[in-house]
Amino acid sequence: MSTTTRFSRQDSRSEITAPVELTLPDGRLNPAAVGWARSPLIRTDGIGPRRSWGRNKRWEYWNIMTPRFIVGVTVSSIDYAAVHEVWVFDRESNEAVHRAATVVPARGVSLPGSLGQGPVTARAKDLRIEITEETGGVRMRVEVPRASIAVFAEKPAGHECLAVVVPWTDRRFQYTVKDVARCATGTIAIDGEVYDLPAGESWAVLDHGRGRWPYDITWNWGAGSGRYRGSVIGIQVGGKWTDGTGATENAFFVDGRMHKIHDDVTWDYDQADFLSPWSVCGGGLDARFVPFYDRVARTNLGIIAAATDQCFGVWSGTFTTANGEVIPFEGIEGWAEHVHNRW
């Protein structure tokens, strides 16, 4: 009879400093991979439909925020379907260009087994996405009707990210890399008019994921990127989906250096009014988030359903480091979201 292993809070607090496989040969979660890292050290080639078909989730999500535009680009595969999306929001006109594609069965998509092993590509009707690693960063080329994106997300030497394994059990687990506050350069074209991304004012954020998920789950995710008093500030917070696992998806970044937050943070927001201010506190973080736009998305395709409120706005507050230094921040743009998914 097979058994299900659960992991301790102490396991999830371990810092991983050398490459390790996410899965064992039998497809279960490798106990040595449980923890967190400052770079994407976890190898995830074992995630695929050969085991636990229908529960494997693989994706790359990039967000780009500029003074004029907000962009979201998603490439994903969930075994039985490829689900892609491109969203470009004009902050001046409050208009959006949007193209989404669900391809069943999954085809026309390429996602490397582990982060950085190769290009990420998606092809569907009226949608083309290509994301490639280059020296010093990642280049994105995106084409949909009315819009094209050509952006380079810089990654300076020594820039740290938050890599976390969330161990629900040894059969259901998630590896995620959250990489915030990456300076973005390039162009966005809408209806043939080309806009340059203002240098030093445009930011890219990566959400990379490989894992085997439960069918029904709710989560919070918040991120912010910007400059304050001469330093580059990055904010990364998560909640709900990690509850009870010991893992936390929380960190604060200053000039590319990560301060890991091991404690859970408390989210306080009004689900009847997502545009009212949010509060996210705990582990040294005391943050207030004031939204200016709620991107509402509702999907119901039967076995796949999602309800998303992704609120874009401005973060302010303080972070207190482990040695007692208080770091204030304000005017840091980003988002906070509430999501319920069945997939």
mmCIF file with all atom_site columns, C-alpha atoms in Angstrom, residues 149-263:
data_model
loop_
_atom_site.group_PDB
_atom_site.id
_atom_site.type_symbol
_atom_site.label_atom_id
_atom_site.label_alt_id
_atom_site.label_comp_id
_atom_site.label_asym_id
_atom_site.label_entity_id
_atom_site.label_seq_id
_atom_site.pdbx_PDB_ins_code
_atom_site.Cartn_x
_atom_site.Cartn_y
_atom_site.Cartn_z
_atom_site.occupancy
_atom_site.B_iso_or_equiv
_atom_site.pdbx_formal_charge
_atom_site.auth_seq_id
_atom_site.auth_comp_id
_atom_site.auth_asym_id
_atom_site.auth_atom_id
_atom_site.pdbx_PDB_model_num
ATOM 1   C CA . ILE A 1 149 ? 6.107  43.503 -27.800 1.00 0.00 ? 149 ILE A CA 1
ATOM 2   C CA . ALA A 1 150 ? 9.894  43.437 -28.006 1.00 0.00 ? 150 ALA A CA 1
ATOM 3   C CA . VAL A 1 151 ? 11.300 43.661 -24.483 1.00 0.00 ? 151 VAL A CA 1
ATOM 4   C CA . PHE A 1 152 ? 14.572 42.773 -22.788 1.00 0.00 ? 152 PHE A CA 1
ATOM 5   C CA . ALA A 1 153 ? 14.377 42.017 -19.040 1.00 0.00 ? 153 ALA A CA 1
ATOM 6   C CA . GLU A 1 154 ? 17.822 42.665 -17.643 1.00 0.00 ? 154 GLU A CA 1
ATOM 7   C CA . LYS A 1 155 ? 19.371 40.423 -14.999 1.00 0.00 ? 155 LYS A CA 1
ATOM 8   C CA . PRO A 1 156 ? 22.585 41.905 -13.590 1.00 0.00 ? 156 PRO A CA 1
ATOM 9   C CA . ALA A 1 157 ? 25.267 39.702 -12.060 1.00 0.00 ? 157 ALA A CA 1
ATOM 10  C CA . GLY A 1 158 ? 24.385 38.904 -8.458  1.00 0.00 ? 158 GLY A CA 1
ATOM 11  C CA . HIS A 1 159 ? 20.677 39.623 -8.897  1.00 0.00 ? 159 HIS A CA 1
ATOM 12  C CA . GLU A 1 160 ? 18.712 37.287 -6.607  1.00 0.00 ? 160 GLU A CA 1
ATOM 13  C CA . CYS A 1 161 ? 15.254 35.793 -6.953  1.00 0.00 ? 161 CYS A CA 1
ATOM 14  C CA . LEU A 1 162 ? 13.021 33.739 -4.663  1.00 0.00 ? 162 LEU A CA 1
ATOM 15  C CA . ALA A 1 163 ? 12.840 30.049 -5.534  1.00 0.00 ? 163 ALA A CA 1
ATOM 16  C CA . VAL A 1 164 ? 10.490 28.034 -3.303  1.00 0.00 ? 164 VAL A CA 1
ATOM 17  C CA . VAL A 1 165 ? 9.218  24.457 -3.137  1.00 0.00 ? 165 VAL A CA 1
ATOM 18  C CA . VAL A 1 166 ? 5.717  24.233 -1.649  1.00 0.00 ? 166 VAL A CA 1
ATOM 19  C CA . PRO A 1 167 ? 5.186  20.648 -0.377  1.00 0.00 ? 167 PRO A CA 1
ATOM 20  C CA . TRP A 1 168 ? 1.497  19.923 0.083   1.00 0.00 ? 168 TRP A CA 1
ATOM 21  C CA . THR A 1 169 ? 2.468  16.212 0.054   1.00 0.00 ? 169 THR A CA 1
ATOM 22  C CA . ASP A 1 170 ? 5.034  14.092 -1.752  1.00 0.00 ? 170 ASP A CA 1
ATOM 23  C CA . ARG A 1 171 ? 2.462  13.657 -4.568  1.00 0.00 ? 171 ARG A CA 1
ATOM 24  C CA . ARG A 1 172 ? 1.241  17.268 -4.781  1.00 0.00 ? 172 ARG A CA 1
ATOM 25  C CA . PHE A 1 173 ? 3.879  19.970 -4.760  1.00 0.00 ? 173 PHE A CA 1
ATOM 26  C CA . GLN A 1 174 ? 4.910  23.148 -6.529  1.00 0.00 ? 174 GLN A CA 1
ATOM 27  C CA . TYR A 1 175 ? 8.206  24.757 -7.439  1.00 0.00 ? 175 TYR A CA 1
ATOM 28  C CA . THR A 1 176 ? 7.963  28.455 -8.178  1.00 0.00 ? 176 THR A CA 1
ATOM 29  C CA . VAL A 1 177 ? 10.503 31.154 -9.012  1.00 0.00 ? 177 VAL A CA 1
ATOM 30  C CA . LYS A 1 178 ? 9.486  34.734 -8.386  1.00 0.00 ? 178 LYS A CA 1
ATOM 31  C CA . ASP A 1 179 ? 11.962 37.192 -9.928  1.00 0.00 ? 179 ASP A CA 1
ATOM 32  C CA . VAL A 1 180 ? 11.014 40.835 -9.312  1.00 0.00 ? 180 VAL A CA 1
ATOM 33  C CA . ALA A 1 181 ? 12.450 44.275 -10.048 1.00 0.00 ? 181 ALA A CA 1
ATOM 34  C CA . ARG A 1 182 ? 14.194 43.467 -13.334 1.00 0.00 ? 182 ARG A CA 1
ATOM 35  C CA . CYS A 1 183 ? 14.796 46.584 -15.394 1.00 0.00 ? 183 CYS A CA 1
ATOM 36  C CA . ALA A 1 184 ? 12.984 46.367 -18.750 1.00 0.00 ? 184 ALA A CA 1
ATOM 37  C CA . THR A 1 185 ? 13.914 48.024 -22.030 1.00 0.00 ? 185 THR A CA 1
ATOM 38  C CA . GLY A 1 186 ? 12.516 47.759 -25.543 1.00 0.00 ? 186 GLY A CA 1
ATOM 39  C CA . THR A 1 187 ? 9.293  48.693 -27.337 1.00 0.00 ? 187 THR A CA 1
ATOM 40  C CA . ILE A 1 188 ? 5.558  48.129 -27.263 1.00 0.00 ? 188 ILE A CA 1
ATOM 41  C CA . ALA A 1 189 ? 3.597  48.758 -30.458 1.00 0.00 ? 189 ALA A CA 1
ATOM 42  C CA . ILE A 1 190 ? -0.176 49.307 -30.474 1.00 0.00 ? 190 ILE A CA 1
ATOM 43  C CA . ASP A 1 191 ? -2.038 49.708 -33.785 1.00 0.00 ? 191 ASP A CA 1
ATOM 44  C CA . GLY A 1 192 ? 1.260  50.452 -35.494 1.00 0.00 ? 192 GLY A CA 1
ATOM 45  C CA . GLU A 1 193 ? 2.368  53.178 -33.093 1.00 0.00 ? 193 GLU A CA 1
ATOM 46  C CA . VAL A 1 194 ? 5.633  52.280 -31.353 1.00 0.00 ? 194 VAL A CA 1
ATOM 47  C CA . TYR A 1 195 ? 6.365  53.288 -27.755 1.00 0.00 ? 195 TYR A CA 1
ATOM 48  C CA . ASP A 1 196 ? 9.796  53.052 -26.167 1.00 0.00 ? 196 ASP A CA 1
ATOM 49  C CA . LEU A 1 197 ? 9.985  51.751 -22.600 1.00 0.00 ? 197 LEU A CA 1
ATOM 50  C CA . PRO A 1 198 ? 11.419 54.561 -20.440 1.00 0.00 ? 198 PRO A CA 1
ATOM 51  C CA . ALA A 1 199 ? 14.793 53.420 -19.089 1.00 0.00 ? 199 ALA A CA 1
ATOM 52  C CA . GLY A 1 200 ? 14.859 53.081 -15.318 1.00 0.00 ? 200 GLY A CA 1
ATOM 53  C CA . GLU A 1 201 ? 11.064 53.385 -15.070 1.00 0.00 ? 201 GLU A CA 1
ATOM 54  C CA . SER A 1 202 ? 9.993  50.066 -16.592 1.00 0.00 ? 202 SER A CA 1
ATOM 55  C CA . TRP A 1 203 ? 10.096 46.773 -14.714 1.00 0.00 ? 203 TRP A CA 1
ATOM 56  C CA . ALA A 1 204 ? 9.673  43.091 -15.511 1.00 0.00 ? 204 ALA A CA 1
ATOM 57  C CA . VAL A 1 205 ? 8.623  40.325 -13.121 1.00 0.00 ? 205 VAL A CA 1
ATOM 58  C CA . LEU A 1 206 ? 8.847  36.578 -13.785 1.00 0.00 ? 206 LEU A CA 1
ATOM 59  C CA . ASP A 1 207 ? 6.635  33.867 -12.315 1.00 0.00 ? 207 ASP A CA 1
ATOM 60  C CA . HIS A 1 208 ? 8.035  30.460 -13.295 1.00 0.00 ? 208 HIS A CA 1
ATOM 61  C CA . GLY A 1 209 ? 6.239  27.318 -12.160 1.00 0.00 ? 209 GLY A CA 1
ATOM 62  C CA . ARG A 1 210 ? 6.593  23.542 -12.369 1.00 0.00 ? 210 ARG A CA 1
ATOM 63  C CA . GLY A 1 211 ? 4.601  21.174 -10.193 1.00 0.00 ? 211 GLY A CA 1
ATOM 64  C CA . ARG A 1 212 ? 1.689  18.832 -9.540  1.00 0.00 ? 212 ARG A CA 1
ATOM 65  C CA . TRP A 1 213 ? -1.309 20.676 -8.186  1.00 0.00 ? 213 TRP A CA 1
ATOM 66  C CA . PRO A 1 214 ? -4.501 19.808 -6.362  1.00 0.00 ? 214 PRO A CA 1
ATOM 67  C CA . TYR A 1 215 ? -7.575 20.417 -8.477  1.00 0.00 ? 215 TYR A CA 1
ATOM 68  C CA . ASP A 1 216 ? -9.122 23.281 -6.489  1.00 0.00 ? 216 ASP A CA 1
ATOM 69  C CA . ILE A 1 217 ? -7.046 26.019 -4.867  1.00 0.00 ? 217 ILE A CA 1
ATOM 70  C CA . THR A 1 218 ? -7.095 29.694 -3.841  1.00 0.00 ? 218 THR A CA 1
ATOM 71  C CA . TRP A 1 219 ? -4.116 32.008 -3.568  1.00 0.00 ? 219 TRP A CA 1
ATOM 72  C CA . ASN A 1 220 ? -2.886 35.556 -3.010  1.00 0.00 ? 220 ASN A CA 1
ATOM 73  C CA . TRP A 1 221 ? 0.097  36.966 -4.849  1.00 0.00 ? 221 TRP A CA 1
ATOM 74  C CA . GLY A 1 222 ? 1.579  40.415 -4.617  1.00 0.00 ? 222 GLY A CA 1
ATOM 75  C CA . ALA A 1 223 ? 4.653  41.945 -6.235  1.00 0.00 ? 223 ALA A CA 1
ATOM 76  C CA . GLY A 1 224 ? 6.210  45.365 -6.597  1.00 0.00 ? 224 GLY A CA 1
ATOM 77  C CA . SER A 1 225 ? 9.202  46.904 -8.373  1.00 0.00 ? 225 SER A CA 1
ATOM 78  C CA . GLY A 1 226 ? 10.642 50.389 -8.382  1.00 0.00 ? 226 GLY A CA 1
ATOM 79  C CA . ARG A 1 227 ? 13.153 52.872 -7.007  1.00 0.00 ? 227 ARG A CA 1
ATOM 80  C CA . TYR A 1 228 ? 13.093 54.680 -3.699  1.00 0.00 ? 228 TYR A CA 1
ATOM 81  C CA . ARG A 1 229 ? 15.828 56.946 -2.348  1.00 0.00 ? 229 ARG A CA 1
ATOM 82  C CA . GLY A 1 230 ? 18.329 55.680 -4.906  1.00 0.00 ? 230 GLY A CA 1
ATOM 83  C CA . SER A 1 231 ? 17.762 51.954 -4.307  1.00 0.00 ? 231 SER A CA 1
ATOM 84  C CA . VAL A 1 232 ? 15.922 49.398 -6.430  1.00 0.00 ? 232 VAL A CA 1
ATOM 85  C CA . ILE A 1 233 ? 13.135 47.894 -4.306  1.00 0.00 ? 233 ILE A CA 1
ATOM 86  C CA . GLY A 1 234 ? 11.395 44.579 -4.947  1.00 0.00 ? 234 GLY A CA 1
ATOM 87  C CA . ILE A 1 235 ? 8.427  43.134 -3.059  1.00 0.00 ? 235 ILE A CA 1
ATOM 88  C CA . GLN A 1 236 ? 7.232  39.523 -3.256  1.00 0.00 ? 236 GLN A CA 1
ATOM 89  C CA . VAL A 1 237 ? 4.398  38.196 -1.077  1.00 0.00 ? 237 VAL A CA 1
ATOM 90  C CA . GLY A 1 238 ? 2.072  35.211 -1.278  1.00 0.00 ? 238 GLY A CA 1
ATOM 91  C CA . GLY A 1 239 ? -0.581 33.534 0.775   1.00 0.00 ? 239 GLY A CA 1
ATOM 92  C CA . LYS A 1 240 ? -3.383 30.981 1.172   1.00 0.00 ? 240 LYS A CA 1
ATOM 93  C CA . TRP A 1 241 ? -1.960 28.329 -1.173  1.00 0.00 ? 241 TRP A CA 1
ATOM 94  C CA . THR A 1 242 ? 1.070  27.815 1.076   1.00 0.00 ? 242 THR A CA 1
ATOM 95  C CA . ASP A 1 243 ? -0.967 27.565 4.297   1.00 0.00 ? 243 ASP A CA 1
ATOM 96  C CA . GLY A 1 244 ? -0.030 24.533 6.395   1.00 0.00 ? 244 GLY A CA 1
ATOM 97  C CA . THR A 1 245 ? 3.028  23.613 4.319   1.00 0.00 ? 245 THR A CA 1
ATOM 98  C CA . GLY A 1 246 ? 5.667  25.535 6.283   1.00 0.00 ? 246 GLY A CA 1
ATOM 99  C CA . ALA A 1 247 ? 6.785  27.184 3.026   1.00 0.00 ? 247 ALA A CA 1
ATOM 100 C CA . THR A 1 248 ? 6.429  30.927 2.529   1.00 0.00 ? 248 THR A CA 1
ATOM 101 C CA . GLU A 1 249 ? 6.571  32.855 -0.706  1.00 0.00 ? 249 GLU A CA 1
ATOM 102 C CA . ASN A 1 250 ? 7.609  36.117 0.925   1.00 0.00 ? 250 ASN A CA 1
ATOM 103 C CA . ALA A 1 251 ? 10.712 38.264 0.431   1.00 0.00 ? 251 ALA A CA 1
ATOM 104 C CA . PHE A 1 252 ? 11.932 41.842 0.252   1.00 0.00 ? 252 PHE A CA 1
ATOM 105 C CA . PHE A 1 253 ? 14.664 42.932 -2.157  1.00 0.00 ? 253 PHE A CA 1
ATOM 106 C CA . VAL A 1 254 ? 17.070 45.864 -2.053  1.00 0.00 ? 254 VAL A CA 1
ATOM 107 C CA . ASP A 1 255 ? 19.342 46.415 -5.064  1.00 0.00 ? 255 ASP A CA 1
ATOM 108 C CA . GLY A 1 256 ? 18.946 42.774 -6.100  1.00 0.00 ? 256 GLY A CA 1
ATOM 109 C CA . ARG A 1 257 ? 19.720 41.318 -2.664  1.00 0.00 ? 257 ARG A CA 1
ATOM 110 C CA . MET A 1 258 ? 16.964 39.216 -1.107  1.00 0.00 ? 258 MET A CA 1
ATOM 111 C CA . HIS A 1 259 ? 15.790 39.311 2.503   1.00 0.00 ? 259 HIS A CA 1
ATOM 112 C CA . LYS A 1 260 ? 13.813 36.082 2.937   1.00 0.00 ? 260 LYS A CA 1
ATOM 113 C CA . ILE A 1 261 ? 10.673 36.343 5.062   1.00 0.00 ? 261 ILE A CA 1
ATOM 114 C CA . HIS A 1 262 ? 10.128 32.968 6.737   1.00 0.00 ? 262 HIS A CA 1
ATOM 115 C CA . ASP A 1 263 ? 6.937  33.956 8.533   1.00 0.00 ? 263 ASP A CA 1
#
